[in-house]
Amino acid sequence: CLNCDEKFSAGHRCKGSMSLLLLEGELDDSDVADVSESEPTISLHAFLGDNSPRTMRLNGVVNGKAICILVDGGSTHNFIQAQVDTYLGLTITQSKHFTM
């Protein structure tokens, strides 16, 4: 299973679902930008961290720090926690909406 250490099988359910991010140091909320222009819609699978045919779990490295990204094809908006962008040293900028 991608979420727990148990063997995956049809009908498998993780005993608990949670995401933990450990940070060292203090966070400054003054650097957080509010970029929401409309009410985002997120699927239950993305919110709970479950895998479905429309979700992908990707592991990668950003600015030398290991991260795990859950990509959900059923969600209308993407988001990142303020603590994660601070941890990774990212800058959030607003962009115009576009459709695909």
mmCIF file of N, CA and C in Angstrom:
data_model
loop_
_atom_site.group_PDB
_atom_site.id
_atom_site.type_symbol
_atom_site.label_atom_id
_atom_site.label_comp_id
_atom_site.label_asym_id
_atom_site.label_seq_id
_atom_site.Cartn_x
_atom_site.Cartn_y
_atom_site.Cartn_z
ATOM 1 N N CYS A 1 0.847 -1.179 0.000
ATOM 2 C CA CYS A 1 0.000 0.000 0.000
ATOM 3 C C CYS A 1 0.893 1.243 0.000
ATOM 4 N N LEU A 2 0.495 2.270 -0.731
ATOM 5 C CA LEU A 2 1.263 3.508 -0.792
ATOM 6 C C LEU A 2 1.118 4.348 0.466
ATOM 7 N N ASN A 3 0.066 4.107 1.252
ATOM 8 C CA ASN A 3 -0.200 4.936 2.423
ATOM 9 C C ASN A 3 0.223 4.309 3.739
ATOM 10 N N CYS A 4 0.350 3.000 3.781
ATOM 11 C CA CYS A 4 0.728 2.333 5.028
ATOM 12 C C CYS A 4 1.673 1.178 4.695
ATOM 13 N N ASP A 5 2.152 0.485 5.697
ATOM 14 C CA ASP A 5 3.122 -0.593 5.478
ATOM 15 C C ASP A 5 2.475 -1.950 5.244
ATOM 16 N N GLU A 6 1.154 -1.987 5.083
ATOM 17 C CA GLU A 6 0.465 -3.253 4.860
ATOM 18 C C GLU A 6 0.494 -3.633 3.384
ATOM 19 N N LYS A 7 0.343 -4.925 3.122
ATOM 20 C CA LYS A 7 0.291 -5.397 1.747
ATOM 21 C C LYS A 7 -1.028 -4.951 1.118
ATOM 22 N N PHE A 8 -0.966 -4.438 -0.114
ATOM 23 C CA PHE A 8 -2.165 -3.974 -0.795
ATOM 24 C C PHE A 8 -2.883 -5.147 -1.434
ATOM 25 N N SER A 9 -4.205 -5.156 -1.328
ATOM 26 C CA SER A 9 -5.042 -6.147 -1.994
ATOM 27 C C SER A 9 -6.365 -5.479 -2.340
ATOM 28 N N ALA A 10 -7.171 -6.131 -3.171
ATOM 29 C CA ALA A 10 -8.476 -5.575 -3.538
ATOM 30 C C ALA A 10 -9.304 -5.359 -2.280
ATOM 31 N N GLY A 11 -9.896 -4.196 -2.148
ATOM 32 C CA GLY A 11 -10.708 -3.881 -0.977
ATOM 33 C C GLY A 11 -9.906 -3.419 0.224
ATOM 34 N N HIS A 12 -8.592 -3.225 0.054
ATOM 35 C CA HIS A 12 -7.741 -2.804 1.171
ATOM 36 C C HIS A 12 -8.155 -1.439 1.693
ATOM 37 N N ARG A 13 -8.183 -1.266 2.996
ATOM 38 C CA ARG A 13 -8.440 0.021 3.653
ATOM 39 C C ARG A 13 -7.347 0.237 4.685
ATOM 40 N N CYS A 14 -6.718 1.387 4.637
ATOM 41 C CA CYS A 14 -5.706 1.718 5.636
ATOM 42 C C CYS A 14 -6.383 1.887 6.987
ATOM 43 N N LYS A 15 -5.706 1.468 8.039
ATOM 44 C CA LYS A 15 -6.283 1.563 9.380
ATOM 45 C C LYS A 15 -6.476 3.004 9.806
ATOM 46 N N GLY A 16 -5.647 3.885 9.364
ATOM 47 C CA GLY A 16 -5.783 5.305 9.688
ATOM 48 C C GLY A 16 -5.184 6.121 8.570
ATOM 49 N N SER A 17 -5.770 7.271 8.308
ATOM 50 C CA SER A 17 -5.201 8.123 7.264
ATOM 51 C C SER A 17 -4.868 9.482 7.859
ATOM 52 N N MET A 18 -3.603 9.840 7.729
ATOM 53 C CA MET A 18 -3.167 11.140 8.204
ATOM 54 C C MET A 18 -1.909 11.537 7.460
ATOM 55 N N SER A 19 -1.694 12.820 7.362
ATOM 56 C CA SER A 19 -0.470 13.352 6.780
ATOM 57 C C SER A 19 0.232 14.166 7.845
ATOM 58 N N LEU A 20 1.518 13.941 7.987
ATOM 59 C CA LEU A 20 2.293 14.674 8.973
ATOM 60 C C LEU A 20 3.425 15.403 8.278
ATOM 61 N N LEU A 21 3.640 16.626 8.675
ATOM 62 C CA LEU A 21 4.761 17.406 8.181
ATOM 63 C C LEU A 21 5.457 17.986 9.391
ATOM 64 N N LEU A 22 6.710 17.616 9.588
ATOM 65 C CA LEU A 22 7.472 18.098 10.728
ATOM 66 C C LEU A 22 8.367 19.238 10.286
ATOM 67 N N LEU A 23 8.254 20.353 10.974
ATOM 68 C CA LEU A 23 9.065 21.521 10.666
ATOM 69 C C LEU A 23 9.873 21.918 11.878
ATOM 70 N N GLU A 24 11.054 22.427 11.643
ATOM 71 C CA GLU A 24 11.886 22.921 12.725
ATOM 72 C C GLU A 24 11.971 24.431 12.593
ATOM 73 N N GLY A 25 11.735 25.130 13.665
ATOM 74 C CA GLY A 25 11.781 26.584 13.637
ATOM 75 C C GLY A 25 10.394 27.179 13.761
ATOM 76 N N GLU A 26 10.336 28.498 13.636
ATOM 77 C CA GLU A 26 9.070 29.206 13.766
ATOM 78 C C GLU A 26 8.596 29.681 12.401
ATOM 79 N N LEU A 27 7.274 29.734 12.223
ATOM 80 C CA LEU A 27 6.682 30.193 10.979
ATOM 81 C C LEU A 27 6.186 31.621 11.142
ATOM 82 N N ASP A 28 6.304 32.396 10.078
ATOM 83 C CA ASP A 28 5.832 33.773 10.077
ATOM 84 C C ASP A 28 4.631 33.865 9.145
ATOM 85 N N ASP A 29 3.435 34.080 9.712
ATOM 86 C CA ASP A 29 2.212 34.135 8.917
ATOM 87 C C ASP A 29 2.124 35.375 8.035
ATOM 88 N N SER A 30 2.977 36.367 8.233
ATOM 89 C CA SER A 30 2.901 37.586 7.425
ATOM 90 C C SER A 30 3.323 37.341 5.978
ATOM 91 N N ASP A 31 4.029 36.241 5.712
ATOM 92 C CA ASP A 31 4.475 35.935 4.359
ATOM 93 C C ASP A 31 3.440 35.164 3.550
ATOM 94 N N VAL A 32 2.320 34.800 4.163
ATOM 95 C CA VAL A 32 1.307 33.987 3.502
ATOM 96 C C VAL A 32 0.404 34.888 2.668
ATOM 97 N N ALA A 33 0.234 34.543 1.393
ATOM 98 C CA ALA A 33 -0.615 35.336 0.495
ATOM 99 C C ALA A 33 -1.965 34.657 0.331
ATOM 100 N N ASP A 34 -3.041 35.439 0.332
ATOM 101 C CA ASP A 34 -4.383 34.917 0.092
ATOM 102 C C ASP A 34 -4.654 35.009 -1.402
ATOM 103 N N VAL A 35 -4.704 33.844 -2.073
ATOM 104 C CA VAL A 35 -4.868 33.832 -3.521
ATOM 105 C C VAL A 35 -6.195 33.226 -3.954
ATOM 106 N N SER A 36 -7.106 32.975 -3.024
ATOM 107 C CA SER A 36 -8.371 32.356 -3.392
ATOM 108 C C SER A 36 -9.315 33.390 -3.995
ATOM 109 N N GLU A 37 -9.835 33.087 -5.187
ATOM 110 C CA GLU A 37 -10.780 33.971 -5.857
ATOM 111 C C GLU A 37 -12.162 33.350 -5.931
ATOM 112 N N SER A 38 -12.252 32.040 -5.805
ATOM 113 C CA SER A 38 -13.529 31.350 -5.843
ATOM 114 C C SER A 38 -13.473 30.180 -4.876
ATOM 115 N N GLU A 39 -14.620 29.610 -4.620
ATOM 116 C CA GLU A 39 -14.679 28.480 -3.707
ATOM 117 C C GLU A 39 -14.084 27.249 -4.384
ATOM 118 N N PRO A 40 -13.000 26.721 -3.870
ATOM 119 C CA PRO A 40 -12.408 25.529 -4.478
ATOM 120 C C PRO A 40 -13.243 24.292 -4.195
ATOM 121 N N THR A 41 -13.194 23.358 -5.112
ATOM 122 C CA THR A 41 -13.849 22.073 -4.930
ATOM 123 C C THR A 41 -12.768 21.018 -4.910
ATOM 124 N N ILE A 42 -12.767 20.221 -3.885
ATOM 125 C CA ILE A 42 -11.783 19.152 -3.766
ATOM 126 C C ILE A 42 -12.529 17.849 -3.540
ATOM 127 N N SER A 43 -12.074 16.802 -4.181
ATOM 128 C CA SER A 43 -12.766 15.534 -4.012
ATOM 129 C C SER A 43 -12.463 14.950 -2.643
ATOM 130 N N LEU A 44 -13.346 14.096 -2.182
ATOM 131 C CA LEU A 44 -13.166 13.441 -0.893
ATOM 132 C C LEU A 44 -11.890 12.610 -0.895
ATOM 133 N N HIS A 45 -11.561 11.988 -2.035
ATOM 134 C CA HIS A 45 -10.345 11.173 -2.115
ATOM 135 C C HIS A 45 -9.096 12.007 -1.860
ATOM 136 N N ALA A 46 -9.025 13.191 -2.455
ATOM 137 C CA ALA A 46 -7.855 14.047 -2.243
ATOM 138 C C ALA A 46 -7.802 14.534 -0.809
ATOM 139 N N PHE A 47 -8.951 14.899 -0.255
ATOM 140 C CA PHE A 47 -8.994 15.408 1.118
ATOM 141 C C PHE A 47 -8.531 14.354 2.114
ATOM 142 N N LEU A 48 -8.950 13.109 1.917
ATOM 143 C CA LEU A 48 -8.594 12.035 2.840
ATOM 144 C C LEU A 48 -7.249 11.404 2.516
ATOM 145 N N GLY A 49 -6.698 11.722 1.357
ATOM 146 C CA GLY A 49 -5.425 11.127 0.971
ATOM 147 C C GLY A 49 -5.580 9.733 0.405
ATOM 148 N N ASP A 50 -6.799 9.369 0.019
ATOM 149 C CA ASP A 50 -7.048 8.036 -0.534
ATOM 150 C C ASP A 50 -6.612 7.975 -1.988
ATOM 151 N N ASN A 51 -6.330 6.769 -2.433
ATOM 152 C CA ASN A 51 -6.010 6.552 -3.836
ATOM 153 C C ASN A 51 -7.280 6.139 -4.559
ATOM 154 N N SER A 52 -7.505 6.680 -5.722
ATOM 155 C CA SER A 52 -8.616 6.297 -6.576
ATOM 156 C C SER A 52 -8.083 6.325 -7.999
ATOM 157 N N PRO A 53 -8.882 5.909 -8.969
ATOM 158 C CA PRO A 53 -8.383 5.953 -10.352
ATOM 159 C C PRO A 53 -7.987 7.353 -10.819
ATOM 160 N N ARG A 54 -8.441 8.406 -10.132
ATOM 161 C CA ARG A 54 -8.149 9.773 -10.558
ATOM 162 C C ARG A 54 -7.048 10.425 -9.726
ATOM 163 N N THR A 55 -6.434 9.696 -8.798
ATOM 164 C CA THR A 55 -5.391 10.299 -7.977
ATOM 165 C C THR A 55 -4.039 9.664 -8.261
ATOM 166 N N MET A 56 -3.002 10.474 -8.139
ATOM 167 C CA MET A 56 -1.628 9.995 -8.259
ATOM 168 C C MET A 56 -0.846 10.501 -7.059
ATOM 169 N N ARG A 57 0.008 9.653 -6.531
ATOM 170 C CA ARG A 57 0.894 10.056 -5.441
ATOM 171 C C ARG A 57 2.306 10.110 -6.003
ATOM 172 N N LEU A 58 2.926 11.282 -5.912
ATOM 173 C CA LEU A 58 4.258 11.489 -6.463
ATOM 174 C C LEU A 58 5.230 11.855 -5.357
ATOM 175 N N ASN A 59 6.397 11.270 -5.384
ATOM 176 C CA ASN A 59 7.472 11.640 -4.471
ATOM 177 C C ASN A 59 8.510 12.404 -5.276
ATOM 178 N N GLY A 60 9.053 13.443 -4.680
ATOM 179 C CA GLY A 60 10.044 14.234 -5.386
ATOM 180 C C GLY A 60 10.899 15.040 -4.438
ATOM 181 N N VAL A 61 11.737 15.884 -5.020
ATOM 182 C CA VAL A 61 12.619 16.752 -4.249
ATOM 183 C C VAL A 61 12.452 18.171 -4.783
ATOM 184 N N VAL A 62 12.190 19.118 -3.886
ATOM 185 C CA VAL A 62 12.071 20.535 -4.234
ATOM 186 C C VAL A 62 13.040 21.301 -3.353
ATOM 187 N N ASN A 63 13.918 22.064 -3.967
ATOM 188 C CA ASN A 63 14.931 22.827 -3.228
ATOM 189 C C ASN A 63 15.702 21.948 -2.244
ATOM 190 N N GLY A 64 15.987 20.717 -2.663
ATOM 191 C CA GLY A 64 16.772 19.802 -1.836
ATOM 192 C C GLY A 64 16.004 19.147 -0.704
ATOM 193 N N LYS A 65 14.674 19.293 -0.670
ATOM 194 C CA LYS A 65 13.865 18.718 0.406
ATOM 195 C C LYS A 65 12.875 17.723 -0.178
ATOM 196 N N ALA A 66 12.791 16.535 0.418
ATOM 197 C CA ALA A 66 11.897 15.487 -0.065
ATOM 198 C C ALA A 66 10.448 15.855 0.217
ATOM 199 N N ILE A 67 9.587 15.630 -0.782
ATOM 200 C CA ILE A 67 8.163 15.916 -0.623
ATOM 201 C C ILE A 67 7.328 14.796 -1.227
ATOM 202 N N CYS A 68 6.083 14.724 -0.821
ATOM 203 C CA CYS A 68 5.104 13.808 -1.394
ATOM 204 C C CYS A 68 3.921 14.660 -1.841
ATOM 205 N N ILE A 69 3.495 14.490 -3.088
ATOM 206 C CA ILE A 69 2.417 15.289 -3.662
ATOM 207 C C ILE A 69 1.274 14.363 -4.048
ATOM 208 N N LEU A 70 0.055 14.711 -3.644
ATOM 209 C CA LEU A 70 -1.135 13.983 -4.060
ATOM 210 C C LEU A 70 -1.822 14.802 -5.146
ATOM 211 N N VAL A 71 -1.877 14.258 -6.358
ATOM 212 C CA VAL A 71 -2.501 14.930 -7.490
ATOM 213 C C VAL A 71 -3.845 14.262 -7.731
ATOM 214 N N ASP A 72 -4.929 15.050 -7.699
ATOM 215 C CA ASP A 72 -6.276 14.510 -7.872
ATOM 216 C C ASP A 72 -6.906 15.103 -9.116
ATOM 217 N N GLY A 73 -7.156 14.265 -10.113
ATOM 218 C CA GLY A 73 -7.773 14.723 -11.350
ATOM 219 C C GLY A 73 -9.218 15.138 -11.189
ATOM 220 N N GLY A 74 -9.854 14.839 -10.057
ATOM 221 C CA GLY A 74 -11.244 15.209 -9.828
ATOM 222 C C GLY A 74 -11.410 16.541 -9.137
ATOM 223 N N SER A 75 -10.331 17.178 -8.725
ATOM 224 C CA SER A 75 -10.417 18.464 -8.030
ATOM 225 C C SER A 75 -10.378 19.605 -9.036
ATOM 226 N N THR A 76 -11.079 20.692 -8.713
ATOM 227 C CA THR A 76 -11.089 21.846 -9.610
ATOM 228 C C THR A 76 -9.992 22.844 -9.279
ATOM 229 N N HIS A 77 -9.408 22.768 -8.088
ATOM 230 C CA HIS A 77 -8.363 23.697 -7.677
ATOM 231 C C HIS A 77 -7.197 22.919 -7.068
ATOM 232 N N ASN A 78 -6.034 23.509 -7.129
ATOM 233 C CA ASN A 78 -4.852 22.968 -6.470
ATOM 234 C C ASN A 78 -4.539 23.854 -5.282
ATOM 235 N N PHE A 79 -3.956 23.290 -4.262
ATOM 236 C CA PHE A 79 -3.610 24.091 -3.104
ATOM 237 C C PHE A 79 -2.352 23.544 -2.463
ATOM 238 N N ILE A 80 -1.725 24.391 -1.682
ATOM 239 C CA ILE A 80 -0.549 24.000 -0.915
ATOM 240 C C ILE A 80 -0.679 24.656 0.454
ATOM 241 N N GLN A 81 -0.354 23.916 1.485
ATOM 242 C CA GLN A 81 -0.417 24.482 2.825
ATOM 243 C C GLN A 81 0.658 25.549 2.977
ATOM 244 N N ALA A 82 0.321 26.619 3.702
ATOM 245 C CA ALA A 82 1.266 27.717 3.909
ATOM 246 C C ALA A 82 2.558 27.214 4.552
ATOM 247 N N GLN A 83 2.449 26.242 5.460
ATOM 248 C CA GLN A 83 3.640 25.722 6.116
ATOM 249 C C GLN A 83 4.548 24.998 5.122
ATOM 250 N N VAL A 84 3.951 24.351 4.120
ATOM 251 C CA VAL A 84 4.747 23.611 3.143
ATOM 252 C C VAL A 84 5.511 24.573 2.242
ATOM 253 N N ASP A 85 4.852 25.640 1.781
ATOM 254 C CA ASP A 85 5.590 26.570 0.915
ATOM 255 C C ASP A 85 6.699 27.278 1.679
ATOM 256 N N THR A 86 6.486 27.544 2.960
ATOM 257 C CA THR A 86 7.542 28.140 3.783
ATOM 258 C C THR A 86 8.692 27.153 3.962
ATOM 259 N N TYR A 87 8.370 25.898 4.258
ATOM 260 C CA TYR A 87 9.369 24.844 4.443
ATOM 261 C C TYR A 87 10.222 24.671 3.185
ATOM 262 N N LEU A 88 9.580 24.745 2.010
ATOM 263 C CA LEU A 88 10.286 24.547 0.752
ATOM 264 C C LEU A 88 10.930 25.823 0.219
ATOM 265 N N GLY A 89 10.639 26.965 0.839
ATOM 266 C CA GLY A 89 11.196 28.229 0.375
ATOM 267 C C GLY A 89 10.577 28.714 -0.918
ATOM 268 N N LEU A 90 9.275 28.454 -1.118
ATOM 269 C CA LEU A 90 8.589 28.839 -2.342
ATOM 270 C C LEU A 90 7.956 30.217 -2.209
ATOM 271 N N THR A 91 7.718 30.853 -3.338
ATOM 272 C CA THR A 91 6.998 32.119 -3.385
ATOM 273 C C THR A 91 5.698 31.886 -4.141
ATOM 274 N N ILE A 92 4.570 32.253 -3.546
ATOM 275 C CA ILE A 92 3.272 32.076 -4.193
ATOM 276 C C ILE A 92 2.931 33.350 -4.956
ATOM 277 N N THR A 93 2.604 33.179 -6.236
ATOM 278 C CA THR A 93 2.189 34.311 -7.054
ATOM 279 C C THR A 93 0.834 34.001 -7.667
ATOM 280 N N GLN A 94 0.011 35.027 -7.804
ATOM 281 C CA GLN A 94 -1.294 34.843 -8.417
ATOM 282 C C GLN A 94 -1.132 34.733 -9.920
ATOM 283 N N SER A 95 -2.010 33.939 -10.529
ATOM 284 C CA SER A 95 -1.999 33.816 -11.979
ATOM 285 C C SER A 95 -3.435 33.829 -12.477
ATOM 286 N N LYS A 96 -3.603 34.136 -13.752
ATOM 287 C CA LYS A 96 -4.936 34.149 -14.343
ATOM 288 C C LYS A 96 -5.424 32.719 -14.504
ATOM 289 N N HIS A 97 -6.737 32.553 -14.389
ATOM 290 C CA HIS A 97 -7.324 31.229 -14.578
ATOM 291 C C HIS A 97 -7.255 30.840 -16.051
ATOM 292 N N PHE A 98 -7.108 29.574 -16.295
ATOM 293 C CA PHE A 98 -7.159 29.075 -17.650
ATOM 294 C C PHE A 98 -7.856 27.730 -17.636
ATOM 295 N N THR A 99 -8.430 27.342 -18.757
ATOM 296 C CA THR A 99 -9.134 26.072 -18.855
ATOM 297 C C THR A 99 -8.412 25.178 -19.835
ATOM 298 N N MET A 100 -8.631 23.905 -19.660
ATOM 299 C CA MET A 100 -8.002 22.928 -20.545
ATOM 300 C C MET A 100 -9.073 22.089 -21.194
#
